[in-house]
Amino acid sequence: MEGILDVPKPRITCGMLSQYIGRPVCFVGRVEKVHPTGKTFTVSDGEGKIATVELVCVLDEELSGVVEVVGMVSNKGAIMASTYNVLREDKGIPFDLELYAEALKVIHEFPQHYPFEVAASG
Amino acid sequence: MTKLSEGAIEALSNGTGGNDAVLQLVNIRKIDGGSGLPRFRVMMSDGLHTLSSFMLSTQLNFMAEENRLAPNCVCILKKHVTNILKDKRRVVIILEMEVIKSAEDVAGRIGEPTPYTEGNKGFNRDFGKKAPSAMPSTPGDNSKVVPIASLNPYQSKWTIRARVTNKSSIRTWSNSRGDGKLFSMEIVDESGEIRVTGFNQEVDKFFSLVEVGKVYYVSKGSLKIANKQYTSVKNDYEMTLNGESSIIPCEDDCDVPVMQCDFVSIGDLENREKDAIVDVIGVCKSVDEVTRLTTKSNREVSKRTLNLMDMSGKLVTVTLWGEEAEKFEASGQPIVAIKGAKLSDFGGRSLSASFSSTLMINPDIPEAYKLRGWYDKEGHAMDGQSLTEVKGSGGGLTNWKTLSDVKTEHLGHGDKADYYTCIATIVYLRKENCLYQACPSQECNKKVVDQHNGMFRCEKCDKEFPNFKYRLILSANIADYADNQWVTCFQESAEAILGQNAAYLGQLKDSNEAAFDEVFQQANFNTFVFRSRVKLETYNDESRIKATVMDVKPVDHKDYSKRLIMNIRKLAAQ
């Protein structure tokens, strides 16, 4: 958990997981199935592909809807979550996952305009 | 003497002609093909008849260019195909031909052939029509036919022979000076095209006589400088029919080209100015249902939109109106060509078929065949990138601009005010003098004069009142990434921005200044969608752009994101 809060965490979709193995990422997706042990769950991204999220601590509540997961990508292409937060669907405008995927495509197509960096201070 | 295949001309003309007919070449003419390639038209004889509707296929152009096909030479027509044009005429396309006796070896015209005419077909046109006008005189009293390109206002004795490519419907008008009717048409010959208008009596004389696609001798029209605003016709002059003008149908019309179009690629439309008049051709990828709407003058009109795509891979939405909208045959993704469509910046770029545009479905021109071939091979699989935004927030017209666009595009400088939509952030609100005391009457918002005796006078209503109502006129500066702009917001928009109603604000101003200031602090740096009206106003010799906010709405982030992504993709594709 330590290093991950200070470093840039590119937003990715399932298709890009293999390119970010061993690196911290931010993944937004819809919760599909929660494993009975509560230690892992699957998410689907805006393109419909599925990824697995593994947790350090067991889930203490039922998880559903769209979540944003921050963590490292493991060798097997799963996300080892350091932290997650749920984007509530009962408040405000519901999150449009497909539109988010479209936006991610743009961001990754033009890295010169959308650099993933930590802003220099001072 | 070589024997020609007598009867072959009749057979070829009827479509029953076989191959290997021996024919004599009577005449050969070069025609500008329009797509860059020259075409050669030949008149052939079988000793009995001559027929001029033969076209050399382009692969045989070399024979003409090498002078092998000279008048009087005798040939065998080895391969041909007969095309039937829209107006039922037949054209024989020569695919393979061999010269068996060159012109020098032939004494002259073999036999005494006469031009072949297809029985009664030529005269049916007059049936069911009012008395054909300008009848007694034969075509132009034998005055020579001149090319359209040579017409000018300084010569009045001319006759032209041209095909009608477009005819408008009869339009009527009624104004303070009286009323009348008019119709207009565009005619074309080998040298060019020209627009022709007829008013009042000429409408009665000529409107029903003239048919699109047919050729006529026209003489004694008046010429004047063309008003380029209404037409894309390429001619410095335009013609008006008058009491002396005559229009006579012409029988031999194969020489006259069918259409003069200067097609713009759909991808190029973005580079054209709005309100430009253009010709386009494309595959009709999809078409919507006919809808009816009521215009400002309370007339009901039908409307239909369709999407055209061409080889640039770009799509544009075209709007059809009235009868054209209702009659449009949507099936089978036809090739649609429009001459004289109006380009608008509605939704980015879109086209409208105005009353002076000509709509052609599956036209018999080379561009159409090229498009069909391309579409069948690759085009049908493409999604195409649309130049026209389908969704705009709040429906109806949205014209998204950035604040710098307003200046660079000189919005508001024209005769009419310009309306546009933008997303901007409030960076300054002027709280001084944002409220005024207005007449308390329902409909009246005029500022009242304080009589200082507890009464307030409204000059408009010509009454005095013991009270008033507070109304807002808020001056604000809004900004986006590109520029900033001073705008004025009236009651409704101001209340939306400040989040309080005018009456309450008036109270606060008088009683609790700190709370009043707080309202403005909170309202600052909020982002909204502004629908604004901008107009150049002159006050004491000084002209300034005044912008007024008509409507304020919260930002629809989804819609905004979609639009941004679309704009990014458009920019990337350029």
XYZ file of C-alpha atoms in Angstrom:
696
model
C 0.000 0.000 0.000
C 2.868 2.300 0.883
C 4.283 3.420 -2.380
C 1.109 3.333 -4.351
C -0.532 6.523 -3.217
C 2.253 8.769 -4.429
C 2.812 7.382 -7.869
C 0.874 7.987 -11.056
C -1.716 5.286 -11.600
C -2.772 5.099 -15.234
C -6.402 4.313 -15.829
C -6.696 1.150 -17.875
C -9.158 -1.324 -19.276
C -8.881 -5.130 -19.330
C -7.222 -5.106 -22.698
C -4.266 -3.176 -21.293
C -3.678 -5.312 -18.193
C -0.919 -7.329 -19.816
C 1.044 -4.149 -20.587
C 0.992 -3.006 -16.970
C 2.105 -6.123 -15.149
C 3.959 -5.168 -11.973
C 2.788 -1.564 -12.186
C 0.219 0.383 -10.219
C -3.017 1.082 -12.075
C -6.474 2.448 -11.553
C -9.294 0.275 -12.838
C -12.967 1.227 -12.990
C -15.490 -1.532 -13.644
C -18.802 -3.075 -12.699
C -18.758 -5.790 -10.015
C -19.736 -9.122 -11.540
C -19.277 -11.909 -9.031
C -17.936 -11.933 -5.523
C -16.088 -15.072 -4.442
C -17.644 -16.783 -1.403
C -14.424 -16.280 0.567
C -14.778 -12.546 0.111
C -11.106 -12.309 -0.845
C -11.607 -11.841 -4.553
C -14.219 -10.632 -7.047
C -14.541 -10.117 -10.783
C -15.253 -6.855 -12.564
C -16.268 -6.063 -16.129
C -14.963 -3.007 -17.945
C -16.708 -0.698 -20.433
C -15.896 -3.080 -23.260
C -17.424 -6.043 -21.492
C -14.178 -7.851 -20.680
C -13.629 -9.354 -17.237
C -10.770 -8.932 -14.791
C -10.143 -10.366 -11.341
C -9.506 -8.263 -8.258
C -7.727 -9.774 -5.262
C -8.053 -8.146 -1.883
C -5.712 -7.994 1.061
C -8.466 -7.979 3.616
C -11.728 -9.805 3.297
C -14.796 -7.913 2.150
C -16.961 -6.939 5.087
C -19.934 -5.856 3.018
C -21.814 -6.915 -0.089
C -20.238 -5.255 -3.107
C -22.166 -4.249 -6.219
C -22.286 -1.575 -8.903
C -19.343 0.344 -10.302
C -16.134 0.410 -8.313
C -12.817 2.106 -8.741
C -9.905 -0.132 -7.747
C -6.329 1.024 -7.224
C -3.624 -1.601 -7.098
C -0.771 -3.491 -8.768
C -1.211 -5.823 -11.697
C -0.007 -9.332 -10.870
C 1.838 -11.716 -13.219
C -1.404 -13.479 -13.885
C -3.124 -10.261 -14.963
C -5.199 -9.815 -11.842
C -5.337 -6.610 -9.854
C -3.965 -6.794 -6.307
C -6.106 -4.109 -4.772
C -4.610 -1.657 -2.324
C -7.828 0.278 -2.059
C -11.202 0.522 -3.694
C -14.195 2.816 -3.599
C -17.700 2.331 -4.768
C -19.278 4.868 -7.115
C -22.742 5.116 -5.665
C -25.556 4.684 -8.132
C -28.277 6.031 -5.872
C -26.829 9.531 -5.867
C -26.180 11.835 -8.789
C -25.832 10.726 -12.377
C -25.161 7.009 -12.925
C -21.662 6.289 -14.168
C -21.504 5.533 -17.893
C -18.920 2.772 -18.183
C -18.964 2.619 -21.985
C -18.325 6.347 -22.269
C -15.488 5.944 -19.756
C -13.945 3.241 -21.948
C -14.212 5.550 -24.970
C -12.438 8.286 -23.028
C -9.700 5.867 -21.969
C -9.140 4.953 -25.607
C -8.552 8.619 -26.366
C -6.234 9.085 -23.402
C -4.072 6.162 -24.397
C -4.077 7.074 -28.063
C -2.656 10.514 -27.368
C -0.238 10.088 -24.438
C 1.502 13.299 -25.458
C -1.628 15.227 -24.497
C -2.609 13.144 -21.501
C 0.614 12.304 -19.650
C 0.398 10.241 -16.482
C 2.670 12.181 -14.203
C 2.814 13.469 -10.695
C 2.649 17.252 -10.846
C 5.958 18.805 -9.930
C 5.664 20.888 -6.796
C 6.999 24.428 -6.283
C -19.442 -1.849 -103.299
C -19.507 -3.165 -99.762
C -22.841 -4.479 -98.608
C -24.174 -2.947 -95.411
C -26.470 -4.851 -93.083
C -29.751 -3.247 -94.009
C -32.272 -3.281 -91.179
C -29.519 -3.385 -88.572
C -30.142 0.204 -87.488
C -33.800 -0.502 -86.830
C -32.918 -3.642 -84.910
C -30.241 -1.922 -82.825
C -32.600 0.919 -82.051
C -35.267 -1.485 -80.846
C -32.818 -3.447 -78.804
C -33.158 -6.542 -81.009
C -29.894 -6.002 -82.869
C -27.447 -8.873 -83.076
C -23.710 -8.704 -83.522
C -21.521 -8.371 -86.597
C -23.688 -5.779 -88.332
C -21.814 -4.084 -91.188
C -22.348 -0.354 -90.898
C -20.944 2.789 -92.450
C -19.693 5.511 -90.147
C -21.382 8.739 -91.209
C -20.146 11.140 -88.570
C -18.041 11.162 -85.445
C -18.061 13.814 -82.708
C -15.955 14.310 -79.610
C -17.846 15.094 -76.439
C -16.433 16.268 -73.142
C -17.000 13.346 -70.857
C -17.213 15.270 -67.630
C -15.009 12.849 -65.737
C -11.945 13.920 -67.679
C -12.148 11.286 -70.399
C -13.432 12.359 -73.805
C -16.309 10.410 -75.269
C -16.985 9.905 -78.948
C -20.448 9.899 -80.393
C -20.911 8.318 -83.826
C -23.655 8.278 -86.383
C -23.861 4.947 -88.213
C -25.769 3.953 -91.329
C -26.965 0.597 -92.632
C -27.749 1.991 -96.065
C -31.403 2.356 -95.119
C -31.273 4.452 -91.982
C -28.834 6.480 -89.957
C -28.801 6.578 -86.185
C -26.811 9.009 -84.109
C -27.212 7.422 -80.709
C -24.025 5.405 -80.790
C -21.331 5.984 -78.200
C -17.830 4.607 -78.427
C -16.861 2.879 -75.194
C -13.798 4.537 -73.682
C -11.572 1.545 -74.392
C -12.074 2.265 -78.106
C -11.212 5.955 -77.801
C -7.819 5.206 -79.338
C -9.475 4.288 -82.628
C -10.977 7.743 -82.878
C -7.834 9.454 -81.679
C -5.755 7.617 -84.271
C -8.134 8.787 -86.965
C -9.133 5.293 -87.911
C -12.793 6.200 -87.638
C -13.211 8.753 -90.390
C -16.587 9.572 -91.953
C -17.537 7.042 -94.644
C -15.426 4.169 -93.398
C -17.211 0.816 -93.149
C -17.061 -1.208 -89.966
C -18.286 -4.409 -88.400
C -19.954 -3.921 -85.045
C -18.539 -6.943 -83.213
C -19.730 -6.272 -79.688
C -22.157 -3.775 -78.285
C -24.540 -3.188 -75.425
C -27.710 -1.152 -75.474
C -28.413 1.150 -72.540
C -31.868 2.455 -71.882
C -31.815 5.942 -70.402
C -34.320 7.273 -67.892
C -36.422 8.876 -70.604
C -36.671 5.561 -72.483
C -34.203 6.521 -75.198
C -31.716 3.881 -76.250
C -28.010 4.426 -76.613
C -25.853 1.781 -78.273
C -22.454 1.509 -76.625
C -19.878 0.121 -79.055
C -17.604 -2.275 -77.198
C -15.732 -3.784 -80.085
C -15.613 -2.671 -83.693
C -13.391 -3.404 -86.669
C -12.827 -1.159 -89.666
C -13.094 -3.368 -92.739
C -12.824 -0.580 -95.278
C -11.156 2.713 -94.473
C -12.714 6.001 -95.536
C -10.330 6.525 -98.476
C -11.387 3.229 -99.998
C -15.056 4.077 -99.918
C -16.581 6.262 -102.604
C -18.972 8.092 -100.397
C -22.260 7.582 -98.621
C -23.587 4.099 -99.362
C -27.250 4.141 -100.255
C -29.509 7.003 -99.279
C -30.144 6.468 -95.613
C -32.594 8.620 -93.731
C -32.498 9.296 -89.997
C -34.253 6.576 -88.088
C -37.065 7.797 -85.871
C -38.860 5.491 -83.524
C -42.357 5.816 -84.876
C -44.701 7.995 -82.822
C -42.652 8.115 -79.680
C -41.370 11.619 -80.273
C -44.755 13.315 -80.241
C -46.380 11.865 -77.166
C -45.014 14.644 -75.082
C -47.762 16.974 -76.173
C -50.571 14.778 -74.981
C -52.440 15.852 -71.912
C -50.828 19.266 -71.766
C -52.266 22.703 -72.273
C -51.838 24.186 -75.752
C -48.118 24.112 -76.448
C -47.043 27.699 -76.322
C -45.238 29.704 -78.989
C -46.375 27.216 -81.582
C -46.372 28.504 -85.127
C -42.699 29.394 -85.538
C -40.297 26.613 -86.342
C -37.314 26.370 -84.014
C -35.915 29.864 -83.834
C -36.866 30.752 -87.422
C -33.761 28.909 -88.450
C -31.539 31.268 -86.475
C -28.385 29.459 -85.553
C -28.144 27.818 -82.203
C -25.567 29.497 -79.992
C -23.890 28.055 -76.913
C -25.171 29.027 -73.472
C -21.693 30.211 -72.572
C -21.967 32.969 -75.184
C -25.193 34.489 -73.823
C -24.898 38.073 -72.617
C -27.223 41.025 -71.977
C -26.027 42.876 -75.050
C -27.403 40.549 -77.687
C -31.053 39.735 -77.937
C -31.383 37.660 -81.119
C -30.254 34.226 -80.068
C -31.527 30.702 -79.767
C -30.061 28.095 -77.496
C -30.705 24.403 -77.320
C -30.539 23.033 -73.822
C -31.769 20.370 -71.481
C -33.723 21.204 -68.354
C -31.857 19.783 -65.375
C -33.917 21.222 -62.595
C -37.309 22.896 -62.337
C -38.614 24.454 -59.163
C -42.239 24.411 -58.127
C -44.343 27.547 -58.509
C -43.677 29.938 -55.662
C -46.053 32.708 -54.801
C -45.393 35.829 -52.849
C -47.428 38.603 -51.415
C -45.976 41.828 -50.102
C -46.826 45.496 -49.812
C -46.138 46.016 -53.503
C -48.551 43.353 -54.609
C -48.301 39.661 -55.220
C -47.183 37.316 -57.924
C -45.748 33.943 -58.745
C -42.565 32.615 -60.204
C -40.779 29.442 -61.126
C -37.164 28.858 -61.967
C -35.196 26.224 -63.777
C -31.663 25.392 -64.742
C -30.752 24.427 -68.274
C -27.552 22.999 -69.627
C -25.852 22.461 -72.976
C -22.357 21.414 -74.031
C -20.930 24.832 -73.243
C -22.374 25.400 -69.807
C -25.434 26.041 -67.749
C -27.694 28.957 -66.861
C -30.540 29.677 -64.513
C -33.878 30.757 -66.003
C -36.745 32.408 -64.140
C -40.289 33.100 -65.295
C -42.740 35.423 -63.536
C -46.526 35.709 -63.510
C -47.673 35.363 -67.130
C -44.615 33.400 -68.123
C -45.447 30.923 -65.376
C -48.783 30.291 -67.046
C -47.186 30.051 -70.464
C -44.228 27.837 -69.771
C -44.440 26.033 -66.433
C -46.347 22.970 -67.561
C -44.659 22.849 -70.974
C -41.219 22.390 -69.536
C -40.194 18.948 -68.319
C -37.030 18.071 -66.487
C -34.709 15.963 -68.606
C -36.082 17.180 -71.935
C -34.362 19.464 -74.409
C -35.817 22.719 -75.706
C -34.944 25.580 -78.038
C -35.098 28.760 -75.974
C -34.911 32.221 -77.471
C -35.367 35.871 -76.610
C -35.040 35.732 -72.853
C -33.596 38.752 -71.031
C -30.134 38.376 -69.557
C -28.881 40.063 -66.433
C -26.080 39.616 -63.922
C -26.693 36.538 -61.807
C -27.621 36.744 -58.150
C -25.165 34.140 -56.919
C -26.784 33.977 -53.500
C -29.524 31.646 -54.626
C -27.814 29.309 -56.952
C -24.705 27.292 -57.585
C -25.152 27.538 -61.335
C -21.899 28.566 -62.951
C -22.757 31.505 -65.099
C -22.195 35.209 -64.628
C -25.637 35.861 -66.071
C -29.105 34.540 -65.499
C -32.120 34.632 -67.759
C -35.632 35.922 -67.243
C -38.437 34.899 -69.567
C -40.519 37.737 -70.946
C -43.433 38.261 -73.320
C -41.243 37.663 -76.372
C -39.499 34.537 -75.120
C -40.179 31.195 -76.695
C -39.534 27.667 -75.561
C -39.936 24.933 -78.143
C -39.336 21.236 -77.589
C -36.384 19.815 -79.476
C -36.464 16.312 -80.898
C -32.798 15.601 -81.508
C -31.362 15.886 -78.089
C -28.641 13.292 -77.776
C -25.852 15.832 -78.052
C -26.964 17.836 -75.078
C -25.414 16.620 -71.829
C -27.729 15.357 -69.132
C -26.347 17.198 -66.158
C -23.596 19.553 -65.156
C -22.492 18.850 -61.674
C -19.438 19.824 -59.756
C -19.547 17.362 -56.908
C -17.868 18.193 -53.618
C -16.530 15.301 -51.595
C -18.437 14.964 -48.329
C -15.137 15.071 -46.458
C -14.484 18.508 -47.968
C -17.754 19.967 -46.733
C -16.113 20.887 -43.440
C -13.863 23.269 -45.319
C -16.707 25.071 -47.009
C -18.417 28.143 -45.620
C -21.856 27.746 -44.117
C -24.687 28.761 -46.469
C -22.579 27.674 -49.458
C -24.490 25.986 -52.276
C -22.876 22.705 -53.314
C -23.464 19.597 -55.391
C -22.995 16.297 -53.637
C -23.338 12.651 -54.463
C -23.217 9.695 -52.115
C -24.737 6.421 -51.022
C -27.856 6.844 -48.922
C -26.796 4.784 -45.945
C -29.890 5.334 -43.893
C -33.023 7.381 -43.942
C -35.409 8.454 -41.192
C -39.182 8.548 -41.175
C -41.068 11.526 -42.538
C -42.036 13.982 -39.811
C -44.313 16.966 -39.966
C -43.648 20.260 -38.309
C -45.262 23.668 -38.165
C -43.324 26.687 -39.324
C -43.349 30.132 -37.771
C -45.947 31.218 -40.288
C -48.148 28.343 -39.083
C -47.668 26.284 -42.205
C -47.320 22.541 -41.933
C -44.404 21.055 -43.768
C -43.010 17.545 -44.140
C -39.416 16.805 -43.381
C -37.154 13.808 -43.718
C -33.492 13.302 -42.986
C -31.163 10.864 -44.666
C -27.474 10.083 -44.317
C -25.149 10.226 -47.312
C -21.738 8.657 -47.405
C -19.107 8.826 -50.100
C -15.625 7.531 -50.731
C -14.082 9.960 -48.250
C -15.617 7.764 -45.563
C -17.498 10.714 -44.158
C -21.235 10.870 -43.575
C -23.449 13.894 -43.720
C -27.086 14.355 -42.824
C -29.296 15.745 -45.573
C -32.732 17.214 -44.907
C -35.464 16.937 -47.530
C -38.613 19.024 -47.391
C -42.174 18.876 -48.625
C -43.032 16.584 -51.478
C -39.469 15.467 -51.973
C -39.425 14.267 -48.368
C -42.679 12.398 -48.769
C -41.875 10.848 -52.133
C -38.341 9.712 -51.340
C -37.832 6.025 -52.055
C -35.739 4.718 -49.235
C -35.121 1.151 -50.267
C -31.834 -0.459 -51.141
C -29.348 2.259 -50.198
C -29.583 4.139 -53.515
C -27.026 6.553 -54.867
C -28.385 10.020 -54.244
C -27.070 13.116 -55.975
C -28.147 16.620 -55.043
C -27.376 19.654 -57.136
C -27.581 22.969 -55.363
C -27.897 21.735 -51.789
C -27.413 24.282 -49.048
C -24.630 23.710 -46.556
C -25.414 24.673 -42.983
C -23.427 24.543 -39.781
C -26.316 22.974 -37.925
C -24.869 20.125 -35.872
C -21.434 20.841 -37.321
C -22.084 20.386 -40.990
C -25.342 19.326 -42.627
C -27.106 19.760 -45.934
C -30.567 20.854 -46.857
C -32.353 20.379 -50.166
C -33.907 23.763 -50.802
C -36.666 24.497 -53.273
C -34.046 25.187 -55.909
C -32.067 21.977 -55.380
C -32.406 18.964 -57.658
C -32.518 15.545 -56.106
C -31.526 12.611 -58.305
C -31.813 8.989 -57.291
C -29.476 6.499 -58.978
C -28.563 8.979 -61.697
C -27.090 7.683 -64.928
C -23.722 9.368 -64.569
C -20.203 7.983 -64.177
C -19.828 9.218 -60.591
C -22.842 7.181 -59.574
C -21.406 3.989 -61.022
C -18.060 4.633 -59.380
C -19.785 5.071 -56.018
C -21.870 1.950 -56.457
C -18.773 -0.094 -57.251
C -16.884 1.312 -54.270
C -19.803 0.798 -51.915
C -20.405 -2.782 -52.950
C -16.737 -3.602 -52.489
C -15.760 -1.760 -49.346
C -18.107 1.063 -48.477
C -20.933 -1.051 -47.142
C -18.748 -2.318 -44.329
C -17.675 1.122 -43.165
C -19.454 2.968 -40.426
C -18.520 6.349 -41.753
C -17.749 9.398 -39.671
C -20.634 11.791 -39.476
C -20.120 15.493 -39.942
C -23.525 16.114 -38.389
C -24.015 15.815 -34.647
C -27.248 14.010 -34.030
C -27.704 14.766 -30.352
C -27.655 18.243 -28.905
C -28.706 18.896 -25.344
C -32.228 20.237 -25.172
C -33.006 19.199 -28.723
C -33.442 21.627 -31.601
C -30.687 23.904 -32.705
C -27.477 23.869 -30.763
C -24.514 25.571 -32.199
C -21.557 24.805 -29.957
C -18.865 27.429 -29.935
C -15.921 28.366 -27.754
C -15.707 31.958 -26.584
C -12.818 32.643 -28.958
C -14.932 31.375 -31.868
C -17.401 34.177 -31.174
C -14.689 36.702 -31.937
C -12.884 34.922 -34.751
C -16.103 34.053 -36.547
C -17.445 37.587 -36.057
C -20.692 36.252 -34.670
C -23.327 38.939 -34.378
C -21.785 41.091 -37.092
C -24.436 40.195 -39.664
C -27.871 41.686 -40.075
C -29.425 39.245 -37.671
C -28.342 38.274 -34.206
C -26.435 35.022 -33.878
C -27.265 32.367 -31.353
C -24.799 29.855 -29.993
C -24.226 27.493 -27.100
C -21.092 27.276 -25.033
C -19.795 25.776 -21.805
C -18.128 28.394 -19.644
C -17.259 29.234 -16.069
C -18.372 32.387 -14.285
C -15.285 34.312 -13.252
C -16.800 37.608 -12.193
C -20.234 38.842 -11.168
C -21.020 42.497 -10.889
C -23.145 42.888 -7.809
C -23.450 46.664 -8.049
C -26.582 47.714 -9.892
C -27.703 44.201 -10.555
C -31.161 44.902 -9.219
C -33.644 47.509 -10.388
C -37.081 48.501 -9.243
C -39.643 47.400 -11.769
C -43.319 48.007 -12.347
C -45.355 45.608 -10.177
C -47.858 44.888 -12.989
C -47.787 41.335 -14.260
C -46.732 41.887 -17.821
C -44.711 45.023 -17.393
C -41.031 45.007 -16.428
C -40.258 48.649 -17.021
C -38.152 50.491 -14.454
C -40.278 52.699 -12.209
C -39.401 56.220 -11.062
C -39.281 56.784 -7.321
C -41.568 59.725 -6.609
C -40.105 60.038 -3.115
C -43.578 60.212 -1.660
C -43.959 56.499 -1.164
C -45.255 56.111 -4.747
C -43.522 54.718 -7.790
C -44.456 55.755 -11.327
C -44.397 53.536 -14.396
C -44.206 55.574 -17.605
C -45.261 52.650 -19.780
C -48.414 51.847 -17.845
C -48.895 55.519 -17.077
C -49.774 54.676 -13.481
C -48.430 55.147 -9.996
C -47.973 52.309 -7.561
C -47.263 52.144 -3.834
C -44.822 49.291 -4.440
C -42.491 47.723 -6.981
C -40.926 44.361 -7.732
C -37.208 43.758 -7.846
C -35.816 42.439 -11.135
C -32.306 41.360 -12.010
C -29.980 42.537 -14.733
C -26.731 40.786 -14.013
C -23.505 41.663 -15.730
C -21.069 38.772 -15.644
C -17.791 37.719 -17.138
C -17.639 34.103 -18.239
C -14.607 32.245 -19.478
C -13.534 29.005 -21.095
C -10.062 27.728 -22.015
C -10.002 29.888 -25.115
C -11.279 33.322 -24.121
C -13.599 35.283 -21.852
C -16.700 37.311 -22.544
C -18.923 39.864 -20.832
C -22.557 38.859 -20.893
C -25.822 40.210 -19.561
C -28.221 37.888 -17.787
C -31.829 38.848 -17.204
C -34.198 37.683 -14.530
C -34.487 33.911 -15.169
C -30.866 33.253 -16.093
C -29.604 35.520 -13.328
C -31.734 33.758 -10.731
C -30.457 30.404 -11.991
C -26.854 31.537 -11.646
C -27.252 33.145 -8.248
C -29.481 30.440 -6.904
C -31.867 32.946 -5.342
C -34.893 34.835 -6.609
C -34.825 38.557 -7.250
C -37.229 39.488 -4.486
C -35.174 37.733 -1.826
C -31.983 39.273 -3.131
C -33.546 42.700 -3.043
C -34.441 42.124 0.590
C -30.915 40.965 1.433
C -29.354 43.958 -0.228
C -31.385 46.275 1.884
C -31.062 44.400 5.139
C -28.041 42.106 5.271
C -25.167 43.122 3.086
C -22.873 40.344 4.234
C -25.399 37.699 3.272
C -25.969 39.479 -0.034
C -22.222 39.377 -0.816
C -22.098 35.733 0.196
C -24.621 34.838 -2.515
C -22.304 36.258 -5.147
C -19.260 34.546 -3.661
C -20.999 31.195 -3.837
C -22.165 31.763 -7.378
C -18.696 32.567 -8.640
C -16.609 29.945 -10.456
C -19.531 27.720 -11.319
C -19.666 26.184 -14.775
C -22.803 26.123 -16.895
C -24.071 25.576 -20.392
C -24.984 29.013 -21.729
C -27.274 29.603 -24.670
C -26.454 33.128 -25.788
C -27.487 35.705 -28.308
C -24.906 38.076 -29.675
C -25.371 41.181 -31.811
C -23.345 44.153 -32.902
C -24.894 47.320 -31.486
C -24.043 50.886 -32.358
C -24.397 53.548 -29.711
C -23.193 57.078 -30.401
C -20.798 56.117 -33.186
C -19.386 53.248 -31.216
C -20.092 49.655 -32.225
C -19.837 46.947 -29.697
C -20.785 43.303 -29.492
C -23.447 42.746 -26.864
C -24.013 39.241 -25.601
C -27.161 38.249 -23.747
C -27.705 34.958 -22.009
C -31.021 33.429 -23.072
C -30.756 30.282 -21.016
C -28.533 28.711 -18.404
C -28.362 25.004 -17.756
C -26.170 22.765 -15.650
C -23.491 20.917 -17.577
C -24.541 17.517 -18.831
C -21.207 15.782 -18.408
C -22.135 12.726 -20.404
C -23.205 14.793 -23.367
C -20.148 17.007 -23.011
C -17.812 14.005 -22.837
C -19.366 12.486 -25.939
C -18.957 15.740 -27.796
C -15.353 16.141 -26.706
C -14.503 12.602 -27.772
C -16.135 13.227 -31.137
C -14.242 16.473 -31.628
C -10.969 14.811 -30.670
C -11.560 12.030 -33.169
C -12.468 14.572 -35.852
C -9.304 16.543 -35.208
C -7.217 13.392 -35.199
C -8.610 12.331 -38.551
C -7.706 15.575 -40.256
